[in-house]
Amino acid sequence: MKKLQIAIIGASGYTGAELIRILLNHKKVEISALVANSNAGQKIEQLYPHLIRYNLPDLKKIEEVDFSKIDVVFGCLPHTTSQETFKKLLADEKNSHLKILDLSADFRLENPDDYQKWYDHEHIAQNLQPQAVYGLTEIHRNKIKKSNLIACPGCYPTSALLPLIPLLENNLISKDNIIIDSKSGTSGAGRSVKQGNLFCEVNESVKAYSIGKHRHIGEIEQELGKASKAKIEINFTPHLLPINRGIISTIYADINPQFSIEDVKNCLNTKYEDEAFVQIIEGEPNIKDVVGTNFCLITARKGRTPNKLILVSVIDNLCKGASGQAVQNMNIICGFDEVEGLELAPLFP
Amino acid sequence: MKKLQIAIIGASGYTGAELIRILLNHKKVEISALVANSNAGQKIEQLYPHLIRYNLPDLKKIEEVDFSKIDVVFGCLPHTTSQETFKKLLADEKNSHLKILDLSADFRLENPDDYQKWYDHEHIAQNLQPQAVYGLTEIHRNKIKKSNLIACPGCYPTSALLPLIPLLENNLISKDNIIIDSKSGTSGAGRSVKQGNLFCEVNESVKAYSIGKHRHIGEIEQELGKASKAKIEINFTPHLLPINRGIISTIYADINPQFSIEDVKNCLNTKYEDEAFVQIIEGEPNIKDVVGTNFCLITARKGRTPNKLILVSVIDNLCKGASGQAVQNMNIICGFDEVEGLELAPLFP
Amino acid sequence: MKKLQIAIIGASGYTGAELIRILLNHKKVEISALVANSNAGQKIEQLYPHLIRYNLPDLKKIEEVDFSKIDVVFGCLPHTTSQETFKKLLADEKNSHLKILDLSADFRLENPDDYQKWYDHEHIAQNLQPQAVYGLTEIHRNKIKKSNLIACPGCYPTSALLPLIPLLENNLISKDNIIIDSKSGTSGAGRSVKQGNLFCEVNESVKAYSIGKHRHIGEIEQELGKASKAKIEINFTPHLLPINRGIISTIYADINPQFSIEDVKNCLNTKYEDEAFVQIIEGEPNIKDVVGTNFCLITARKGRTPNKLILVSVIDNLCKGASGQAVQNMNIICGFDEVEGLELAPLFP
Amino acid sequence: MKKLQIAIIGASGYTGAELIRILLNHKKVEISALVANSNAGQKIEQLYPHLIRYNLPDLKKIEEVDFSKIDVVFGCLPHTTSQETFKKLLADEKNSHLKILDLSADFRLENPDDYQKWYDHEHIAQNLQPQAVYGLTEIHRNKIKKSNLIACPGCYPTSALLPLIPLLENNLISKDNIIIDSKSGTSGAGRSVKQGNLFCEVNESVKAYSIGKHRHIGEIEQELGKASKAKIEINFTPHLLPINRGIISTIYADINPQFSIEDVKNCLNTKYEDEAFVQIIEGEPNIKDVVGTNFCLITARKGRTPNKLILVSVIDNLCKGASGQAVQNMNIICGFDEVEGLELAPLFP
């Protein structure tokens, strides 16, 4: 069978490199175009020497790509740039066959006003937004199947939504007083060159940032709101960790009075027992247990005060939190086995 | 003036080594005995090569120490061992002159039943407990001054209590629904040789542990209870970080309806404005900003939901969270300048 | 086709876990026995939670394994234990069908006196030693093909021998004055619980150890001696790095007068141009470029003084330096494609 | 006694911050001007939040400083900028009273042609060069005493020269075939914002760089040449380590035939026995043993081949390798106790 042809737009960042890592291991697709406007003309191994052995295509400008030969496009662009790029690309009818997996934030918020509010920028592809599906695979698999424009979730939201949504859908926890305390590896900040991301600034330290106002709150509240069929506001605090990859989210919520911690565990187990990439565990999840994989491990524990629930989830921010989930969604919309290319065991230690 | 003579009992652990680091920089005291029963006879530089240049006394068994020549004793022993040791030491009237700074958990809990409950072991020095003062310096300075037995606080409690106590004392926040999400460097686990503390197990990972039931909850609730004049139960989740030193605690509480975030900041600023080691800052505290020092930096921010308060504090777990605060307390009970030996600037980067 | 059945003896260590990671990705084999005497009866995920999702067999004692159903045995035991184990196993004629890949040092030294000298222990399986082939794949592939007992090389030797052997074989460099300055990640020390391997002892530090007398010198000199057809003595200094995985070896040698750096590069390129796992690069190799893979990257540079050659090589110590090379050898002796199971791209970042 | 008044020019980099850390602990001086042209007008804590508690002067442009009130100037500028700055500053006779400690490379090379060669830039302050003394304190203390312009050595050279110079001066080792394999923490790269210094690029990796041609070779060869009274060429390979601070240099040299390893140790011990900051140790030096201090620890070991010497030295690159040695030199030229401000114990762990 002919392999599907892939283009990665924005291939110079970490999520682009991670897509390449995963897709090199995928039997049904072939990477045929790597777009990185400001590095066009270079070989990918000039940016990423670890990719020297893979005969990958040279980096191009987007206008050099013949999209008639492309089946699937991954967008790894910064927000707003992504909207511009896909608006322009899809304005051309010849490109209507493309399946698009966008890893930016640009199509995640269903309401353009929310986009304006959280990203401080007018939504400039409002015609496309209604076609987009929020690509949290385990939650929206059926809608994803039917869509050609998947807005892949942010890394923090993925780690928080997977444990919370089933509990809200089943009314096991209160929609009020949800607190999400997340800690992320530094690759979440991308490869952009900022003083705050220098080795000596990050190493041997941890800090909280964007306290009470991080942009990912928008998509978390949107999805929790849909799950609970009510407006939800949450408290979310991200922290920067001195590790390359991984997120651990510690989530505090109130179990509704008629339910117990066992009900919570049963609900999560029922929801995820047939899932390839989500598992409820009894032990304490460790970021290391998922590095390099598309897994999400979740534990649910009784807190100390009555009815308090403590959920802990771990993911690899670049994989399940970005490129891995994007490939998982590609597998669904292309009719492949959902786990194809994603069955890598964790790298331990 | 003759320098006071110091004995460190349990000198082989990290808090012992940190005491040595600090006391070498202290002008009014001299380290005259290092006790480490299982390493007795060795030189300290056999355990800690970085201490090779300091002419420190050789390690001894406790029975080899002539306590009549000692003024101040620091206890760096495991819990229960500490109770046994000081019970025996103080049973001898000749030792009644000793000023004791205990860094273990053994004298922190005022109620022996609480000790039994959290440490799963009967309190075996109940006669001494009433003399002990909980050594959170900025809160109990006046009581500390008059005591010869200081139970120095745990590292997690120090980071959580300093921001919370003034707010509870002034009734600015609700005593219900306090959540403390703490993250600690690995030196908090001590130098004991366990698989979970191996480099390859800790590096590039973070995990939550003792979820909902960590022993430090006992002293946190005791002190918050005293501050609020009511029984308090809190939720506390510790996490293990791949860094040597430092704790960051992210704390969620509900501001009482009549108060604002400005009231919270004013309360904290008022409480700590004259303190040498606690500072309320506007920015986001970073563990790195306090490494090697006795400082605690605190920020107070409005959460996203109404009345939600997010406090973030950072300390060096081995310094303000252990040996530094012990020296601060020694300075008080010995009538020294409170900052003597503790004015070291942070090591950055 | 029926998959070959694998037993891993000594499955509780890091090289055992790494074998599992690799073999889970191998299409022609199945892990049917995991032996770990002191953990027998446990599930592998009790030792390695990251392996929870793989339906692996429970840990057994070696006497519980039915070796008549096993095709290939990987030995991940400490030295001397490995000799005892395989001596006993192969003493039973029923086990003569087994193909054995030993990752210990026990069969690497052809001369039992060398074993005695470097390991301070009599060689106790001298009858087996003549059957053993030193499993540096790219160098001894033809002999490996015909053997059932492969002594897989140490991690440091692999990194040093791959660049040096072709140059000595072709008389491009002097056999005198070879200096190998190697730096290894901490997983090379295994999962054994020692104070020196604690996170706080290793992190933020580097030290040299076993200066001038590390046991790997034995096998390095043996193999260099064979390549140069003369007795060789080298200087080798290993260093411990605060990273999980990876070795970088910086090697200094003297180019023989009639040759140039270009001759050196040509020699290495010629030797390795058809190899799947060794590549000569122009840039400066970075440990990160090979983490998680079976690759060895090598650069050759002219030093500052006349005729001085500086070689730099990087490998993943657990993969090409241990379990990966063992699987590569298994592929050869079992007639599989040499790269099967080993085509994983590096994990970057 | 009135404290000497200090200006730090180029205060925004890591060596500037380290100078501040050290000088805050110095009883005889006061920091009265911090110059950082591009950040003029800011408070130092805007660049370095860890310095919030010290009432330091605001950052200024150099032309805003009244140098008539300054006694000592530390230069923490990039090379060439430093030459320009001091040329201009000292062109004004009113500034002739200034004692200058330059941490850049600009005055280290006595021969302007060497400067041109290694820094690819004409020496633009050739009139000043003859006044400059190479500030390797233990070697050039007497010359330093009489100079007002100290060219403080580079970090790599400090770690290499301290062990080698006494051996060459006493003709114990051959001047040929010296190999210096050095590994440095990332703070050596400064706070400049480059992709290669990002956390995710450095963490979990090590690379060699500038193989055979690093600029520090110039000053190493100059100083070794003076010690041996002959032209010397060496091989030097620097490596980048994923740690904040510290250098370990592993040095290979040939002991001259008539001498032994004991002669080497005796020579080094004799040279350094009265030094406060250099110590010859029997054990294996660990970077951690000197972090935060002005110490250099050195061990000398016999290699495996006849007459081969292996020296290992460790320093803190920001302290003895930069700012600490600068303060040590200041103490000398100002007539202070040489250890003033520098008696800090290492931060361990």
Coordinates of N, CA and C in Angstrom, one line a residue, chain D residues 79-217:
Chain D
H79 N 35.7 40.2 25.6 CA 37.0 40.7 25.1 C 36.8 41.7 23.9
T80 N 37.8 42.5 23.7 CA 37.8 43.7 22.8 C 37.0 44.8 23.4
T81 N 35.8 44.6 23.9 CA 35.1 45.7 24.7 C 35.9 46.1 25.9
S82 N 36.6 45.1 26.5 CA 37.3 45.4 27.7 C 38.5 46.3 27.3
Q83 N 39.2 46.0 26.3 CA 40.4 46.8 25.8 C 39.9 48.2 25.6
E84 N 38.8 48.3 24.8 CA 38.3 49.7 24.5 C 38.0 50.5 25.7
T85 N 37.3 49.8 26.6 CA 36.8 50.5 27.8 C 38.0 51.0 28.7
F86 N 39.0 50.1 29.0 CA 40.1 50.5 29.8 C 41.0 51.4 29.2
K87 N 41.2 51.3 27.9 CA 42.0 52.2 27.1 C 41.4 53.7 27.3
K88 N 40.2 53.8 27.1 CA 39.5 55.1 27.3 C 39.6 55.6 28.7
L89 N 39.3 54.7 29.6 CA 39.2 55.1 31.1 C 40.6 55.5 31.5
L90 N 41.6 54.8 31.1 CA 43.0 55.2 31.6 C 43.6 56.2 30.8
A91 N 43.0 56.6 29.7 CA 43.6 57.7 28.9 C 43.4 59.0 29.7
D92 N 42.5 59.0 30.6 CA 42.2 60.2 31.4 C 43.1 60.1 32.7
E93 N 44.0 61.0 32.8 CA 44.9 61.0 33.9 C 44.3 60.9 35.3
K94 N 43.1 61.5 35.4 CA 42.4 61.5 36.7 C 42.1 60.1 37.2
N95 N 42.2 59.2 36.2 CA 41.8 57.8 36.6 C 43.1 57.0 36.9
S96 N 44.2 57.6 37.0 CA 45.4 56.8 37.1 C 45.6 56.1 38.5
H97 N 44.7 56.6 39.4 CA 44.8 55.9 40.7 C 44.1 54.6 40.8
L98 N 43.4 54.2 39.7 CA 42.5 53.0 39.8 C 43.3 51.8 39.7
K99 N 42.9 50.8 40.6 CA 43.5 49.5 40.5 C 42.5 48.7 39.7
I100 N 43.0 48.0 38.7 CA 42.1 47.3 37.8 C 42.3 45.8 37.7
L101 N 41.2 45.1 38.0 CA 41.2 43.7 37.8 C 40.3 43.3 36.7
D102 N 40.9 42.9 35.6 CA 40.2 42.6 34.4 C 40.0 41.1 34.3
L103 N 38.7 40.7 34.1 CA 38.4 39.3 34.0 C 38.3 38.8 32.6
S104 N 38.4 39.8 31.6 CA 38.4 39.4 30.2 C 39.7 38.8 29.8
A105 N 39.8 38.4 28.5 CA 41.0 37.8 28.0 C 41.9 38.9 27.4
D106 N 41.5 40.2 27.5 CA 42.2 41.2 26.7 C 43.6 41.6 27.1
F107 N 44.0 41.3 28.4 CA 45.3 41.7 28.8 C 46.2 40.5 29.2
R108 N 45.7 39.3 28.9 CA 46.4 38.1 29.4 C 47.6 37.7 28.5
L109 N 47.5 38.1 27.2 CA 48.6 37.6 26.3 C 49.6 38.7 26.2
E110 N 50.8 38.4 26.6 CA 51.8 39.5 26.6 C 52.2 40.0 25.2
N111 N 52.1 39.1 24.3 CA 52.5 39.4 22.9 C 51.3 39.8 22.1
P112 N 51.2 41.0 21.6 CA 50.0 41.4 20.9 C 49.7 40.6 19.6
D113 N 50.8 40.0 19.1 CA 50.6 39.1 18.0 C 49.8 37.8 18.4
D114 N 50.1 37.4 19.6 CA 49.3 36.2 20.1 C 47.9 36.6 20.3
Y115 N 47.7 37.8 20.8 CA 46.3 38.3 20.9 C 45.6 38.3 19.5
Q116 N 46.3 38.9 18.6 CA 45.7 38.9 17.2 C 45.4 37.5 16.7
K117 N 46.3 36.6 17.0 CA 46.1 35.2 16.5 C 44.9 34.5 17.1
W118 N 44.9 34.6 18.4 CA 43.9 33.8 19.1 C 42.5 34.4 19.1
Y119 N 42.5 35.8 19.1 CA 41.2 36.5 19.2 C 40.8 37.1 17.9
D120 N 41.6 36.9 16.9 CA 41.2 37.4 15.5 C 40.9 38.8 15.5
H121 N 41.6 39.6 16.2 CA 41.3 41.0 16.4 C 42.6 41.7 16.8
E122 N 42.9 42.9 16.3 CA 44.0 43.6 16.6 C 44.0 44.0 18.1
H123 N 45.1 44.0 18.8 CA 45.1 44.5 20.2 C 45.1 46.0 20.1
I124 N 44.1 46.6 20.8 CA 43.9 48.0 20.6 C 44.3 48.8 21.9
A125 N 45.0 48.1 22.8 CA 45.5 48.9 24.0 C 46.9 48.4 24.2
Q126 N 47.7 48.5 23.2 CA 49.1 48.0 23.3 C 49.9 48.8 24.3
N127 N 49.6 50.0 24.5 CA 50.3 50.8 25.5 C 50.1 50.3 26.9
L128 N 48.9 49.7 27.2 CA 48.6 49.2 28.5 C 49.2 47.8 28.8
Q129 N 49.3 47.0 27.7 CA 49.7 45.6 27.9 C 50.9 45.4 28.7
P130 N 52.0 46.2 28.5 CA 53.2 46.0 29.3 C 53.0 46.2 30.8
Q131 N 52.0 46.9 31.2 CA 51.7 47.1 32.6 C 51.0 45.9 33.2
A132 N 50.3 45.1 32.4 CA 49.5 44.1 32.9 C 50.3 42.9 33.4
V133 N 49.8 42.3 34.5 CA 50.4 41.1 35.0 C 49.3 40.0 35.0
Y134 N 49.8 38.8 34.6 CA 48.9 37.6 34.5 C 48.5 37.2 35.9
G135 N 47.3 37.3 36.3 CA 46.9 37.1 37.7 C 46.7 35.7 38.2
L136 N 47.5 34.8 37.9 CA 47.4 33.5 38.5 C 48.1 33.6 39.8
T137 N 47.4 33.8 40.9 CA 47.9 34.3 42.1 C 49.1 33.5 42.7
E138 N 48.9 32.2 42.8 CA 50.0 31.4 43.5 C 51.3 31.4 42.7
I139 N 51.2 31.8 41.4 CA 52.4 31.7 40.6 C 53.0 33.1 40.5
H140 N 52.2 34.1 40.4 CA 52.8 35.5 40.1 C 52.5 36.5 41.2
R141 N 52.4 36.0 42.4 CA 52.0 36.9 43.5 C 52.9 38.1 43.7
N142 N 54.2 37.9 43.5 CA 55.1 39.1 43.7 C 54.9 40.1 42.6
K143 N 54.7 39.7 41.4 CA 54.4 40.7 40.4 C 53.1 41.4 40.5
I144 N 52.1 40.6 40.9 CA 50.8 41.1 41.1 C 50.8 42.2 42.1
K145 N 51.5 42.0 43.2 CA 51.6 43.0 44.3 C 51.9 44.4 43.8
K146 N 52.8 44.4 42.7 CA 53.3 45.7 42.3 C 52.5 46.3 41.1
S147 N 51.5 45.6 40.7 CA 50.8 46.1 39.5 C 49.4 46.7 39.8
N148 N 49.0 47.6 38.9 CA 47.6 48.1 39.0 C 46.7 47.6 37.9
L149 N 47.2 46.7 37.1 CA 46.4 46.1 36.0 C 46.6 44.6 36.0
I150 N 45.6 43.9 36.5 CA 45.8 42.5 36.6 C 44.9 41.8 35.6
A151 N 45.5 41.0 34.8 CA 44.7 40.3 33.8 C 44.4 38.9 34.4
C152 N 43.2 38.8 34.9 CA 42.8 37.6 35.7 C 42.7 36.4 34.7
P153 N 43.3 35.2 35.0 CA 43.3 34.1 34.1 C 41.9 33.6 33.7
G154 N 41.9 32.9 32.6 CA 40.7 32.2 32.2 C 40.4 31.0 33.2
C155 N 39.2 30.4 33.1 CA 38.9 29.4 34.1 C 39.6 28.1 33.7
Y156 N 39.6 27.7 32.4 CA 40.3 26.5 32.0 C 41.8 26.6 32.3
P157 N 42.4 27.7 31.9 CA 43.9 27.9 32.3 C 44.2 27.7 33.7
T158 N 43.4 28.3 34.6 CA 43.6 28.2 36.0 C 43.7 26.8 36.5
S159 N 42.7 26.0 36.0 CA 42.7 24.6 36.4 C 43.9 23.8 35.9
A160 N 44.4 24.2 34.7 CA 45.5 23.4 34.1 C 46.9 23.9 34.6
L161 N 47.0 25.2 34.8 CA 48.3 25.8 35.1 C 48.7 25.5 36.5
L162 N 47.8 25.5 37.4 CA 48.2 25.3 38.8 C 48.9 24.0 39.0
P163 N 48.4 22.9 38.5 CA 49.2 21.6 38.6 C 50.4 21.5 37.8
L164 N 50.4 22.1 36.6 CA 51.5 21.9 35.6 C 52.7 22.8 35.9
I165 N 52.5 24.1 36.3 CA 53.6 25.0 36.3 C 54.7 24.5 37.3
P166 N 54.4 24.1 38.5 CA 55.5 23.7 39.4 C 56.3 22.6 38.8
L167 N 55.7 21.7 38.1 CA 56.3 20.5 37.6 C 57.3 20.9 36.4
L168 N 56.8 21.8 35.6 CA 57.7 22.3 34.6 C 58.9 23.1 35.1
E169 N 58.6 24.0 36.0 CA 59.6 24.8 36.6 C 60.7 24.0 37.2
N170 N 60.3 22.8 37.8 CA 61.3 21.9 38.4 C 61.8 20.8 37.5
N171 N 61.4 20.9 36.2 CA 61.8 20.0 35.2 C 61.5 18.5 35.5
L172 N 60.4 18.4 36.2 CA 59.9 17.0 36.6 C 59.2 16.3 35.4
I173 N 58.6 17.1 34.5 CA 57.9 16.5 33.4 C 58.4 17.0 32.1
S174 N 58.2 16.3 31.1 CA 58.5 16.7 29.7 C 57.6 17.8 29.3
K175 N 58.2 18.8 28.6 CA 57.3 19.9 28.0 C 56.6 19.4 26.8
D176 N 56.9 18.2 26.3 CA 56.2 17.7 25.1 C 55.1 16.8 25.6
N177 N 54.2 16.6 24.7 CA 53.1 15.6 25.0 C 52.2 15.9 26.2
I178 N 52.0 17.1 26.5 CA 51.1 17.5 27.5 C 49.7 17.6 26.9
I179 N 48.8 16.8 27.5 CA 47.4 16.8 27.1 C 46.5 17.2 28.2
I180 N 45.6 18.2 27.9 CA 44.7 18.7 28.9 C 43.3 18.4 28.5
D181 N 42.6 17.6 29.2 CA 41.2 17.2 28.8 C 40.3 17.9 29.9
S182 N 39.6 19.0 29.6 CA 38.9 19.7 30.6 C 37.4 19.6 30.3
K183 N 36.7 19.7 31.4 CA 35.2 19.7 31.4 C 34.7 20.8 32.3
S184 N 33.8 21.6 31.7 CA 33.3 22.8 32.4 C 31.8 22.8 32.5
G185 N 31.4 23.3 33.7 CA 30.0 23.7 33.8 C 29.5 24.8 32.9
T186 N 28.2 24.9 32.7 CA 27.7 25.8 31.6 C 27.8 27.2 32.0
S187 N 28.0 27.6 33.2 CA 28.1 29.0 33.5 C 29.3 29.6 32.9
G188 N 30.3 28.8 32.5 CA 31.4 29.3 31.8 C 31.1 29.9 30.4
A189 N 29.9 29.6 29.9 CA 29.5 30.2 28.7 C 28.8 31.5 28.9
G190 N 28.7 31.9 30.1 CA 28.1 33.2 30.4 C 26.6 33.2 30.3
R191 N 26.0 34.4 30.5 CA 24.5 34.5 30.4 C 24.0 34.9 29.1
S192 N 24.9 34.8 28.1 CA 24.4 35.2 26.7 C 23.4 34.2 26.2
V193 N 22.5 34.7 25.5 CA 21.3 33.9 25.1 C 21.6 33.2 23.7
K194 N 22.0 32.0 23.8 CA 22.3 31.2 22.6 C 21.6 29.9 22.6
Q195 N 21.2 29.4 21.5 CA 20.5 28.1 21.4 C 21.3 27.0 22.1
G196 N 22.6 27.0 21.9 CA 23.4 25.9 22.5 C 23.5 25.9 24.0
N197 N 23.1 27.0 24.6 CA 23.1 27.1 26.1 C 21.7 26.9 26.7
L198 N 20.7 26.6 25.9 CA 19.4 26.3 26.4 C 19.4 25.1 27.3
F199 N 18.5 25.1 28.3 CA 18.5 23.9 29.2 C 18.4 22.6 28.4
C200 N 17.4 22.5 27.5 CA 17.1 21.3 26.9 C 18.3 20.8 25.9
E201 N 19.1 21.7 25.6 CA 20.3 21.4 24.7 C 21.4 20.9 25.5
V202 N 21.6 21.4 26.7 CA 22.7 21.0 27.5 C 22.5 19.9 28.5
N203 N 21.3 19.9 29.0 CA 20.9 18.9 30.0 C 21.0 17.4 29.4
E204 N 21.4 16.5 30.2 CA 21.5 15.1 29.8 C 22.4 14.9 28.6
S205 N 23.5 15.7 28.5 CA 24.4 15.6 27.4 C 25.8 16.1 27.8
V206 N 26.8 15.7 27.1 CA 28.1 16.3 27.2 C 28.6 16.4 25.7
K207 N 29.3 17.4 25.4 CA 30.0 17.4 24.1 C 31.4 18.1 24.2
A208 N 32.3 17.7 23.4 CA 33.6 18.3 23.2 C 33.3 19.5 22.2
Y209 N 34.1 20.6 22.4 CA 34.0 21.7 21.4 C 35.3 22.3 21.2
S210 N 35.4 23.1 20.2 CA 36.7 23.8 19.8 C 37.9 22.9 19.9
I211 N 37.7 21.7 19.5 CA 38.7 20.7 19.6 C 40.0 21.1 18.9
G212 N 41.1 21.2 19.7 CA 42.4 21.5 19.2 C 42.6 23.0 18.9
K213 N 41.6 23.8 19.2 CA 41.8 25.2 18.8 C 41.1 26.3 19.7
H214 N 40.8 25.9 21.0 CA 40.2 26.8 21.9 C 41.1 28.0 22.2
R215 N 40.5 29.2 22.4 CA 41.3 30.4 22.6 C 42.2 30.3 23.9
H216 N 41.7 29.5 24.9 CA 42.5 29.5 26.1 C 43.9 28.8 25.9
I217 N 44.1 28.2 24.8 CA 45.4 27.6 24.5 C 46.5 28.6 24.6

